[in-house]
CSV table of N, CA and C in Angstrom, one decimal:
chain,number,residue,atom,x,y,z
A,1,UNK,N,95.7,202.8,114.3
A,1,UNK,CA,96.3,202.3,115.5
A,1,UNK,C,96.0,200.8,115.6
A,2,UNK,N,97.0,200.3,116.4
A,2,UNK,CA,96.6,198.9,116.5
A,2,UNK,C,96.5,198.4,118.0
A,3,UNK,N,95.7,197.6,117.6
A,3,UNK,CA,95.3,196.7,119.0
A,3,UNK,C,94.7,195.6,118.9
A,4,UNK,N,95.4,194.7,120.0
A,4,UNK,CA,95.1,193.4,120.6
A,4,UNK,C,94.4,193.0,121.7
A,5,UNK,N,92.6,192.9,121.6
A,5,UNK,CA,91.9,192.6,122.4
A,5,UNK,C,91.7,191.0,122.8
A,6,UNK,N,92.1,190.7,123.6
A,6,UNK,CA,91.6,189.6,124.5
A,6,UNK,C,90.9,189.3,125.5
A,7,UNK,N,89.6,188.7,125.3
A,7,UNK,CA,88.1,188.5,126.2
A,7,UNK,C,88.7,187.4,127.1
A,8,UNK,N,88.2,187.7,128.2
A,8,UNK,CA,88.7,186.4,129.0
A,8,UNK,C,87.2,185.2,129.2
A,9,UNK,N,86.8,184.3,129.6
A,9,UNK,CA,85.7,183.4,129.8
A,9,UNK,C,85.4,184.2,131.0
A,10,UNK,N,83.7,183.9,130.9
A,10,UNK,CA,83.4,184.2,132.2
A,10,UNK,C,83.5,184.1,133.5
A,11,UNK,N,84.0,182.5,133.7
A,11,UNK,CA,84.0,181.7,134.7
A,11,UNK,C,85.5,182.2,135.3
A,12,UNK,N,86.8,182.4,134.2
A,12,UNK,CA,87.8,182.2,134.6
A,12,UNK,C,88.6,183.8,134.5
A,13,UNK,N,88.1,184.1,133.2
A,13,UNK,CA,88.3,185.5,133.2
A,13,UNK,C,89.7,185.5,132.5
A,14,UNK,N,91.2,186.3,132.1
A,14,UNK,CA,92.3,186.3,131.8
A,14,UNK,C,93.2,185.8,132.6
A,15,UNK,N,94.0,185.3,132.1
A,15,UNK,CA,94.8,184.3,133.0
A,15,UNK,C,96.1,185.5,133.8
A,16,UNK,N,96.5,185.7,134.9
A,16,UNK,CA,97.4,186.8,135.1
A,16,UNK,C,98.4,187.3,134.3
A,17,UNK,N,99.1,186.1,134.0
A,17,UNK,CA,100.9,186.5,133.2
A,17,UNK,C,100.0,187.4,131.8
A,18,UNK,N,98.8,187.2,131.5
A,18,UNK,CA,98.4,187.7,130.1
A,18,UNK,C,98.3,189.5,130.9
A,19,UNK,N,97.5,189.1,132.0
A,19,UNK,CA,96.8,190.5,132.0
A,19,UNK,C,98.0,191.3,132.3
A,20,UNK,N,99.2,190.9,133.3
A,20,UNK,CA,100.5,191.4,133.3
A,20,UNK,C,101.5,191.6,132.4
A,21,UNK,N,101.0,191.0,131.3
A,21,UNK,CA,102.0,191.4,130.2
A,21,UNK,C,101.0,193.0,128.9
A,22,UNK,N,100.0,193.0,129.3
A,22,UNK,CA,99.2,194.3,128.8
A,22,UNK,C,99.7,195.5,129.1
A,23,UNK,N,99.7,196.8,127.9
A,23,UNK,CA,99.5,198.1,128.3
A,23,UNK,C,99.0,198.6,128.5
A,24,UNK,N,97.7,198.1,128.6
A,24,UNK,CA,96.3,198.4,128.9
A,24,UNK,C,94.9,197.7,129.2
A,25,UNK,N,94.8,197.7,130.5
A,25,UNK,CA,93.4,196.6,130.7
A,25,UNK,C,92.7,198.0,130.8
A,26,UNK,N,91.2,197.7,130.2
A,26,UNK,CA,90.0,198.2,129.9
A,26,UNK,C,88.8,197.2,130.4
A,27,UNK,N,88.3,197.7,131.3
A,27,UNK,CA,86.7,196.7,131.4
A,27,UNK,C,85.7,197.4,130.8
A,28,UNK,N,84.9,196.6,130.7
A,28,UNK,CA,83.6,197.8,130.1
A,28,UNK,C,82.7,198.2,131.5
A,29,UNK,N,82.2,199.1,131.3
A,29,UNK,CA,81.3,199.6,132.6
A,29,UNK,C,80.2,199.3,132.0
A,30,UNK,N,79.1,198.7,133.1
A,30,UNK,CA,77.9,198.6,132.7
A,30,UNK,C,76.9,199.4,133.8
A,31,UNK,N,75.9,198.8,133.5
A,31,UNK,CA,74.8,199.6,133.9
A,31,UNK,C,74.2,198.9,135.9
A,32,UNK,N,75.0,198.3,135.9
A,32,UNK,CA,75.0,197.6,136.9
A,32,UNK,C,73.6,196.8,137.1
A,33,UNK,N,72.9,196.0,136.5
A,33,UNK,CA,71.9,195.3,136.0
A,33,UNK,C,72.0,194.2,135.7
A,34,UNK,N,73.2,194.0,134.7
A,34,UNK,CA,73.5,192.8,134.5
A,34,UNK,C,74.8,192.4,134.9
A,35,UNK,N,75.0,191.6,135.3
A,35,UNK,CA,76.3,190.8,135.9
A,35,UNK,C,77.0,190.3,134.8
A,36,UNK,N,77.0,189.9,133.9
A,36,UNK,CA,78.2,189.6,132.4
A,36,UNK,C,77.9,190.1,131.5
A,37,UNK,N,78.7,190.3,130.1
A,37,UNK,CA,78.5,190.3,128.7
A,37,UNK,C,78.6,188.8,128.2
A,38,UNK,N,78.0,188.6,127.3
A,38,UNK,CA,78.3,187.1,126.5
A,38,UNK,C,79.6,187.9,125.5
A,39,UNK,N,80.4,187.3,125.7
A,39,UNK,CA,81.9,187.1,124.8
A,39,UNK,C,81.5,187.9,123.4
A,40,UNK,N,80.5,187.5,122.7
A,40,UNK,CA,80.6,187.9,121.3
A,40,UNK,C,80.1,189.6,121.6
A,41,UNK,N,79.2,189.7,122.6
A,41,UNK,CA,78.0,191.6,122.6
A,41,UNK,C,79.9,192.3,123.3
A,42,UNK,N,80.3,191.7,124.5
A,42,UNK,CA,81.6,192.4,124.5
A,42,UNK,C,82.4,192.8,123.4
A,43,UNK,N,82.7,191.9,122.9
A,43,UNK,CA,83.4,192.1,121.6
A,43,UNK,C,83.2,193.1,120.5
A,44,UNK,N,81.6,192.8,120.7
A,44,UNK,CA,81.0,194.2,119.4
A,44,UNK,C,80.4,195.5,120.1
A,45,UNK,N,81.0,195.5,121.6
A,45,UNK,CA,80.7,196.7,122.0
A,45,UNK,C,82.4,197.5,122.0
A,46,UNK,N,83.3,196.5,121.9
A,46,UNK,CA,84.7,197.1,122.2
A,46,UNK,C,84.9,197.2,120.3
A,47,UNK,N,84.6,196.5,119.6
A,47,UNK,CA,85.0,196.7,118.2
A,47,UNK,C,84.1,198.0,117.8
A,48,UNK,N,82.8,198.3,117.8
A,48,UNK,CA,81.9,199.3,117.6
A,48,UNK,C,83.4,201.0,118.2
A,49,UNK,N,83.2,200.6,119.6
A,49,UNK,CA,84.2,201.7,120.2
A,49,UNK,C,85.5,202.3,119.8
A,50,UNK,N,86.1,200.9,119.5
A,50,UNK,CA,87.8,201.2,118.6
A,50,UNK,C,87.1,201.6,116.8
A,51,UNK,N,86.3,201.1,116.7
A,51,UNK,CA,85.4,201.7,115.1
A,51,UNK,C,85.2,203.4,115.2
A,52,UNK,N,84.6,203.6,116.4
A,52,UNK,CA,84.1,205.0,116.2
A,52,UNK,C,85.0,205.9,117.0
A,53,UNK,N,86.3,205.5,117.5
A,53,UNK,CA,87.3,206.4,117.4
A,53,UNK,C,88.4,206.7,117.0
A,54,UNK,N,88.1,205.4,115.6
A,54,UNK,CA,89.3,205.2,114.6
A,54,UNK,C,88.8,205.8,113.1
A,55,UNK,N,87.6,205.7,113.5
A,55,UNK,CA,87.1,206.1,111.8
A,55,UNK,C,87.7,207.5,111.2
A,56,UNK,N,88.1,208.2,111.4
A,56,UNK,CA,88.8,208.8,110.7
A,56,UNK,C,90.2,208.2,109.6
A,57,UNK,N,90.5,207.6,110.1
A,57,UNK,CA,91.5,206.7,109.7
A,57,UNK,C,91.6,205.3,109.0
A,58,UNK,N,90.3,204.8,109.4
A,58,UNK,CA,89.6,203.8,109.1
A,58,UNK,C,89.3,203.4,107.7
A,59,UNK,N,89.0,202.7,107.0
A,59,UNK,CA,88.3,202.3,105.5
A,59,UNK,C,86.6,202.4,105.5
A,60,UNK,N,86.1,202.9,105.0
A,60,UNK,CA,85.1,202.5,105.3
A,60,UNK,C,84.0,201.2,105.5
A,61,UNK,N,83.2,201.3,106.1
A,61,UNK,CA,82.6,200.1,106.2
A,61,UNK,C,81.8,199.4,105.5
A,62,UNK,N,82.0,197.8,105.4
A,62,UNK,CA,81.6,197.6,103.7
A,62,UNK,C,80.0,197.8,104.0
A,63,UNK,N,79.1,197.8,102.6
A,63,UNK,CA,77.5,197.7,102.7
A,63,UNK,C,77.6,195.8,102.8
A,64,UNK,N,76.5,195.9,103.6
A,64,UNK,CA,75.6,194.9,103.9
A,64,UNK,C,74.9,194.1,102.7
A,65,UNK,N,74.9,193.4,101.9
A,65,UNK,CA,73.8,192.9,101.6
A,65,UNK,C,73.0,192.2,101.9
A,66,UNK,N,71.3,192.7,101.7
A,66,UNK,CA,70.5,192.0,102.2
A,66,UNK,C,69.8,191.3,100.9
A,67,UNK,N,69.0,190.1,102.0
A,67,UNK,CA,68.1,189.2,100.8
A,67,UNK,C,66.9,189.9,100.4
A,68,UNK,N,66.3,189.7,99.8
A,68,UNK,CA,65.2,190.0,99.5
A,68,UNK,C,64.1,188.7,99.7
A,69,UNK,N,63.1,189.5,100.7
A,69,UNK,CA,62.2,187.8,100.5
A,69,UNK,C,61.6,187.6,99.5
C-alpha cells in the first residue's frame, strides 16, 4: 500500500488546503505527558507502524552494519 505522510511544524502545524485535501488525517495519541513529538521520533513512530502492518508485503529490512571498536 501506499502512503503520503506529511508532519506539520510544531508551531504551525499543516496548513488547511493540505489537511483538506487528505483521505486520511491520523494524529498519534500519546500518553498525555508530553505535549509534542520532535518531527523525526513522529516520523519513526508512524514509519515503525505502517512497517509493522505492511510487513507481510514488505521487503525485508536491510541488516545494519555495525563498527567494531
Amino acid at each position: 500500500a501506499r502512503a503520503l505522510v506529511i508532519l506539520g511544524s510544531e508551531g504551525e502545524g499543516i496548513a488547511p488546503p493540505r489537511m483538506q485535501s487528505a483521505d486520511k488525517l491520523q494524529p498519534l495519541p500519546g500518553s498525555g505527558e508530553v505535549e509534542s513529538l520532535n518531527v523525526s521520533v513522529a516520523f519513526g513512530v508512524i514509519a515503525g507502524e505502517y512497517y509493522r502492518r505492511h510487513s507481510q508485503s514488505a521487503p525485508a529490512m536491510p541488516a545494519v552494519a555495525r563498527r567494531r571498536k
